[in-house]
Amino acid sequence: MSKTGKIEYGTFEATLERSRKLEEDLPIHPEKYRVLTGDRPTGSLHVGHLFGSVQNRVRLHRMGVHTFIVIADYQVLTDRDTFEMIAENVKQLTLDYMSAGIDPTDGKTFIFPHSHVPELNQLLLPFLTLVTNAELDRNPTVREEIQASGQKRINAGMYTYPVHQAADILFCKGNVVPVGKDQLPHLELTRVIARRFNEKFAANRPVFPEPQPLLSQAPVILGLDGSQKMSKSRNNAVMLRATEDETASLIKKAKTDADRLITYDPEKRPEVSNLLLLISLCTGQAPEKIAAEIGDGGAGMLKKRLTETLNEYLRPLRKRRSELENNMDHIRQVLKDGVAEARRIASATLEEVIEVMNMKI
Ligand code: TRP
């Protein structure tokens, strides 16, 4: 924050540098950190999520870092009118996380929908008094989402969900938040709220940490149309839960170009390069090397190679997923345990907050 009280986003390079330092320290001192991450339950996950954020979470989880995964079900109401599938999507997301390697039975990892944690939601009230309308209105990610939503009437939840997100992060005093670039404005707001809360109410003993973003190193995965980010709503995604045949037919329809000689050139040949990148993420081989191997085999050979590689890569994950799917009681129990732990921690935080605000009677 500057002297004028405006939120400053800082340079991206500075954020990246801090994120790198954090990355180095995490495996050395996993006990110093509490990771908080989250998703909206708008559907099950696809390959872009897997390589973009989920594998990063699995990696932190395996270092033994205490992790909370919040499923932001209230946030779904901010930019769409449909809500029939919310609870089902919460369960599907949990299945996806667990089949990708998150093990919530380790006693250090909790998955919960924030709607079930009233003490967390209550933090929203004091937090709303710490930011101005103008600050909320300036949030670049919210502005983009308003454009993308196509809604004519924007509800106040849309402008204020970043404050709710601050409650998602601060209720458990999370200090590391793995995010993509689009979430940085929300994280900056969370840091501002933590700082203003501490300054105003708790100058002598700060209640909240200022959480650090951990920027994902993973590249952005384009959809099979090669022109935009992979996303279920854009119909260009391979879902983790898709069958091998569905995966094959999706890849068959993927957009490529007319040049038979396969080369890796993300600038000039985004479609072909994205398919090469996907193979590379599955095999660990450099995309240039894969391109050279395919040579003038053309798009047909590239697609065949991707289909085989991706299906093989996802096979164990999909097998775990179908096993888990047969025991939805277990999934419900995982969520119940997550809610119970989140409530235990949120109650303690709310207690502290009420005390420093002089509201204890
Ligand atoms: N805003 C995030 C998204 O749209 C979801 C989210 C909600 C979140 N609460 C969070 C992400 C807390 C990280 C931490 O994807």
CSV table of N, CA and C in Angstrom, one decimal, residues 59-140:
chain,number,residue,atom,x,y,z
A,59,ARG,N,2.5,-31.6,-5.0
A,59,ARG,CA,3.9,-31.5,-4.7
A,59,ARG,C,4.1,-30.9,-3.3
A,60,LEU,N,3.4,-29.9,-3.0
A,60,LEU,CA,3.5,-29.2,-1.6
A,60,LEU,C,2.9,-30.2,-0.6
A,61,HIS,N,1.8,-30.8,-0.9
A,61,HIS,CA,1.2,-31.8,0.0
A,61,HIS,C,2.2,-32.9,0.4
A,62,ARG,N,3.0,-33.3,-0.6
A,62,ARG,CA,3.9,-34.4,-0.4
A,62,ARG,C,5.2,-34.0,0.4
A,63,MET,N,5.4,-32.6,0.4
A,63,MET,CA,6.5,-32.1,1.3
A,63,MET,C,6.0,-32.1,2.7
A,64,GLY,N,4.8,-32.4,3.0
A,64,GLY,CA,4.3,-32.4,4.3
A,64,GLY,C,3.8,-31.1,4.8
A,65,VAL,N,3.5,-30.1,3.9
A,65,VAL,CA,3.0,-28.8,4.3
A,65,VAL,C,1.5,-28.9,4.6
A,66,HIS,N,1.1,-28.3,5.8
A,66,HIS,CA,-0.3,-28.3,6.2
A,66,HIS,C,-1.1,-27.6,5.1
A,67,THR,N,-2.1,-28.2,4.6
A,67,THR,CA,-2.8,-27.6,3.4
A,67,THR,C,-4.4,-27.6,3.6
A,68,PHE,N,-4.9,-26.5,3.4
A,68,PHE,CA,-6.4,-26.4,3.3
A,68,PHE,C,-6.8,-26.1,1.9
A,69,ILE,N,-7.8,-26.9,1.4
A,69,ILE,CA,-8.3,-26.6,0.0
A,69,ILE,C,-9.8,-26.2,0.2
A,70,VAL,N,-10.0,-24.9,-0.1
A,70,VAL,CA,-11.4,-24.4,0.1
A,70,VAL,C,-12.1,-24.5,-1.3
A,71,ILE,N,-13.3,-25.0,-1.2
A,71,ILE,CA,-14.1,-25.1,-2.4
A,71,ILE,C,-15.1,-23.9,-2.3
A,72,ALA,N,-15.0,-22.9,-3.2
A,72,ALA,CA,-15.6,-21.6,-3.0
A,72,ALA,C,-17.0,-21.7,-3.7
A,73,ASP,N,-18.0,-22.4,-3.0
A,73,ASP,CA,-19.3,-22.6,-3.6
A,73,ASP,C,-20.1,-21.3,-3.6
A,74,TYR,N,-20.0,-20.4,-2.6
A,74,TYR,CA,-20.7,-19.1,-2.6
A,74,TYR,C,-20.3,-18.3,-3.8
A,75,GLN,N,-19.0,-18.5,-4.2
A,75,GLN,CA,-18.5,-17.6,-5.3
A,75,GLN,C,-19.1,-18.0,-6.6
A,76,VAL,N,-19.7,-19.2,-6.8
A,76,VAL,CA,-20.4,-19.6,-8.0
A,76,VAL,C,-21.5,-18.6,-8.3
A,77,LEU,N,-22.2,-18.2,-7.2
A,77,LEU,CA,-23.4,-17.3,-7.4
A,77,LEU,C,-23.1,-15.9,-7.9
A,78,THR,N,-21.8,-15.6,-7.9
A,78,THR,CA,-21.5,-14.2,-8.3
A,78,THR,C,-21.5,-14.0,-9.8
A,79,ASP,N,-21.3,-15.0,-10.6
A,79,ASP,CA,-21.2,-14.7,-12.1
A,79,ASP,C,-22.1,-15.7,-12.9
A,80,ARG,N,-22.9,-16.5,-12.3
A,80,ARG,CA,-23.9,-17.3,-13.1
A,80,ARG,C,-25.2,-17.5,-12.3
A,81,ASP,N,-26.2,-17.9,-13.1
A,81,ASP,CA,-27.5,-18.0,-12.5
A,81,ASP,C,-27.8,-19.4,-12.1
A,82,THR,N,-27.0,-20.4,-12.6
A,82,THR,CA,-27.4,-21.8,-12.3
A,82,THR,C,-26.7,-22.2,-11.0
A,83,PHE,N,-27.4,-23.0,-10.3
A,83,PHE,CA,-26.9,-23.5,-9.0
A,83,PHE,C,-27.2,-24.9,-8.7
A,84,GLU,N,-27.9,-25.6,-9.7
A,84,GLU,CA,-28.4,-26.9,-9.5
A,84,GLU,C,-27.3,-27.9,-9.2
A,85,MET,N,-26.1,-27.7,-9.8
A,85,MET,CA,-25.0,-28.7,-9.7
A,85,MET,C,-24.0,-28.4,-8.6
A,86,ILE,N,-24.2,-27.4,-7.8
A,86,ILE,CA,-23.2,-27.0,-6.9
A,86,ILE,C,-22.7,-28.1,-6.0
A,87,ALA,N,-23.6,-28.8,-5.3
A,87,ALA,CA,-23.1,-29.8,-4.4
A,87,ALA,C,-22.5,-31.0,-5.1
A,88,GLU,N,-23.1,-31.3,-6.3
A,88,GLU,CA,-22.5,-32.4,-7.1
A,88,GLU,C,-21.1,-32.0,-7.5
A,89,ASN,N,-20.9,-30.8,-7.9
A,89,ASN,CA,-19.6,-30.3,-8.4
A,89,ASN,C,-18.5,-30.3,-7.2
A,90,VAL,N,-19.0,-30.0,-6.0
A,90,VAL,CA,-18.1,-30.1,-4.9
A,90,VAL,C,-17.6,-31.5,-4.7
A,91,LYS,N,-18.4,-32.5,-4.9
A,91,LYS,CA,-18.0,-33.8,-4.7
A,91,LYS,C,-17.1,-34.3,-5.9
A,92,GLN,N,-17.5,-33.8,-7.1
A,92,GLN,CA,-16.6,-34.2,-8.3
A,92,GLN,C,-15.2,-33.6,-8.1
A,93,LEU,N,-15.1,-32.3,-7.6
A,93,LEU,CA,-13.8,-31.7,-7.4
A,93,LEU,C,-13.0,-32.5,-6.4
A,94,THR,N,-13.7,-32.9,-5.3
A,94,THR,CA,-13.0,-33.7,-4.3
A,94,THR,C,-12.4,-35.0,-4.9
A,95,LEU,N,-13.2,-35.6,-5.7
A,95,LEU,CA,-12.8,-36.8,-6.4
A,95,LEU,C,-11.6,-36.5,-7.3
A,96,ASP,N,-11.6,-35.4,-8.0
A,96,ASP,CA,-10.5,-35.1,-8.9
A,96,ASP,C,-9.2,-34.9,-8.1
A,97,TYR,N,-9.3,-34.1,-7.0
A,97,TYR,CA,-8.1,-33.8,-6.1
A,97,TYR,C,-7.5,-35.1,-5.6
A,98,MET,N,-8.4,-36.0,-5.1
A,98,MET,CA,-7.9,-37.2,-4.5
A,98,MET,C,-7.4,-38.1,-5.5
A,99,SER,N,-8.0,-38.2,-6.7
A,99,SER,CA,-7.4,-39.1,-7.7
A,99,SER,C,-6.1,-38.6,-8.3
A,100,ALA,N,-5.9,-37.3,-8.2
A,100,ALA,CA,-4.6,-36.7,-8.6
A,100,ALA,C,-3.5,-36.8,-7.6
A,101,GLY,N,-3.8,-37.3,-6.4
A,101,GLY,CA,-2.8,-37.5,-5.4
A,101,GLY,C,-2.9,-36.8,-4.1
A,102,ILE,N,-3.9,-36.0,-3.9
A,102,ILE,CA,-4.2,-35.4,-2.6
A,102,ILE,C,-4.8,-36.4,-1.6
A,103,ASP,N,-4.1,-36.6,-0.5
A,103,ASP,CA,-4.6,-37.6,0.5
A,103,ASP,C,-5.1,-36.9,1.7
A,104,PRO,N,-6.4,-36.6,1.8
A,104,PRO,CA,-6.9,-35.9,3.0
A,104,PRO,C,-7.0,-36.7,4.3
A,105,THR,N,-6.5,-38.0,4.2
A,105,THR,CA,-6.5,-38.8,5.4
A,105,THR,C,-5.1,-38.7,6.2
A,106,ASP,N,-4.3,-37.8,5.7
A,106,ASP,CA,-2.9,-37.7,6.3
A,106,ASP,C,-2.9,-36.8,7.6
A,107,GLY,N,-4.1,-36.2,7.9
A,107,GLY,CA,-4.2,-35.4,9.1
A,107,GLY,C,-3.7,-34.0,9.0
A,108,LYS,N,-3.1,-33.7,7.8
A,108,LYS,CA,-2.6,-32.4,7.5
A,108,LYS,C,-3.3,-31.7,6.4
A,109,THR,N,-4.2,-32.3,5.8
A,109,THR,CA,-4.8,-31.8,4.5
A,109,THR,C,-6.3,-31.8,4.7
A,110,PHE,N,-7.0,-30.7,4.4
A,110,PHE,CA,-8.4,-30.6,4.6
A,110,PHE,C,-9.1,-30.0,3.4
A,111,ILE,N,-10.2,-30.6,3.0
A,111,ILE,CA,-11.0,-30.1,1.8
A,111,ILE,C,-12.3,-29.7,2.3
A,112,PHE,N,-12.8,-28.5,2.1
A,112,PHE,CA,-14.2,-28.2,2.6
A,112,PHE,C,-14.8,-27.1,1.7
A,113,PRO,N,-16.1,-27.1,1.6
A,113,PRO,CA,-16.8,-26.0,1.0
A,113,PRO,C,-17.0,-24.8,2.0
A,114,HIS,N,-16.7,-23.6,1.6
A,114,HIS,CA,-16.8,-22.5,2.6
A,114,HIS,C,-18.2,-22.2,3.1
A,115,SER,N,-19.2,-22.6,2.3
A,115,SER,CA,-20.6,-22.3,2.8
A,115,SER,C,-20.9,-23.0,4.1
A,116,HIS,N,-20.1,-24.1,4.4
A,116,HIS,CA,-20.4,-24.8,5.7
A,116,HIS,C,-19.6,-24.3,6.9
A,117,VAL,N,-18.9,-23.2,6.7
A,117,VAL,CA,-18.0,-22.7,7.8
A,117,VAL,C,-18.5,-21.3,8.2
A,118,PRO,N,-19.6,-21.2,9.0
A,118,PRO,CA,-20.1,-19.9,9.3
A,118,PRO,C,-19.1,-18.9,9.9
A,119,GLU,N,-18.2,-19.5,10.7
A,119,GLU,CA,-17.2,-18.6,11.4
A,119,GLU,C,-16.3,-17.9,10.4
A,120,LEU,N,-16.0,-18.7,9.3
A,120,LEU,CA,-15.2,-18.1,8.3
A,120,LEU,C,-16.0,-17.0,7.6
A,121,ASN,N,-17.2,-17.3,7.3
A,121,ASN,CA,-18.0,-16.3,6.5
A,121,ASN,C,-18.3,-15.0,7.3
A,122,GLN,N,-18.3,-15.2,8.7
A,122,GLN,CA,-18.5,-14.0,9.5
A,122,GLN,C,-17.4,-13.0,9.4
A,123,LEU,N,-16.2,-13.5,9.1
A,123,LEU,CA,-15.0,-12.6,9.0
A,123,LEU,C,-15.2,-11.5,7.9
A,124,LEU,N,-16.1,-11.9,6.9
A,124,LEU,CA,-16.4,-11.0,5.8
A,124,LEU,C,-16.9,-9.6,6.3
A,125,LEU,N,-17.7,-9.6,7.5
A,125,LEU,CA,-18.2,-8.3,7.9
A,125,LEU,C,-17.2,-7.3,8.3
A,126,PRO,N,-16.3,-7.6,9.3
A,126,PRO,CA,-15.3,-6.6,9.6
A,126,PRO,C,-14.4,-6.4,8.4
A,127,PHE,N,-14.1,-7.4,7.6
A,127,PHE,CA,-13.1,-7.2,6.5
A,127,PHE,C,-13.7,-6.2,5.4
A,128,LEU,N,-15.1,-6.2,5.3
A,128,LEU,CA,-15.7,-5.3,4.3
A,128,LEU,C,-15.5,-3.8,4.7
A,129,THR,N,-15.3,-3.6,6.0
A,129,THR,CA,-15.1,-2.2,6.5
A,129,THR,C,-13.7,-1.7,6.3
A,130,LEU,N,-12.8,-2.6,5.8
A,130,LEU,CA,-11.4,-2.2,5.7
A,130,LEU,C,-11.0,-1.8,4.3
A,131,VAL,N,-12.0,-2.0,3.4
A,131,VAL,CA,-11.6,-1.6,2.0
A,131,VAL,C,-12.7,-0.6,1.5
A,132,THR,N,-12.3,0.1,0.4
A,132,THR,CA,-13.2,1.1,-0.1
A,132,THR,C,-13.9,0.6,-1.4
A,133,ASN,N,-15.1,1.1,-1.7
A,133,ASN,CA,-15.8,0.8,-2.9
A,133,ASN,C,-14.8,1.0,-4.1
A,134,ALA,N,-14.1,2.1,-4.1
A,134,ALA,CA,-13.2,2.4,-5.3
A,134,ALA,C,-12.2,1.3,-5.4
A,135,GLU,N,-11.6,0.8,-4.3
A,135,GLU,CA,-10.6,-0.3,-4.4
A,135,GLU,C,-11.2,-1.6,-5.0
A,136,LEU,N,-12.5,-1.9,-4.6
A,136,LEU,CA,-13.1,-3.1,-5.1
A,136,LEU,C,-13.4,-2.9,-6.6
A,137,ASP,N,-13.8,-1.7,-7.0
A,137,ASP,CA,-14.2,-1.4,-8.4
A,137,ASP,C,-13.0,-1.5,-9.3
A,138,ARG,N,-11.8,-1.3,-8.8
A,138,ARG,CA,-10.6,-1.2,-9.6
A,138,ARG,C,-10.0,-2.6,-9.9
A,139,ASN,N,-10.5,-3.6,-9.2
A,139,ASN,CA,-9.8,-5.0,-9.3
A,139,ASN,C,-9.9,-5.5,-10.7
A,140,PRO,N,-8.7,-5.7,-11.4
A,140,PRO,CA,-8.7,-6.0,-12.8
A,140,PRO,C,-9.3,-7.4,-13.1
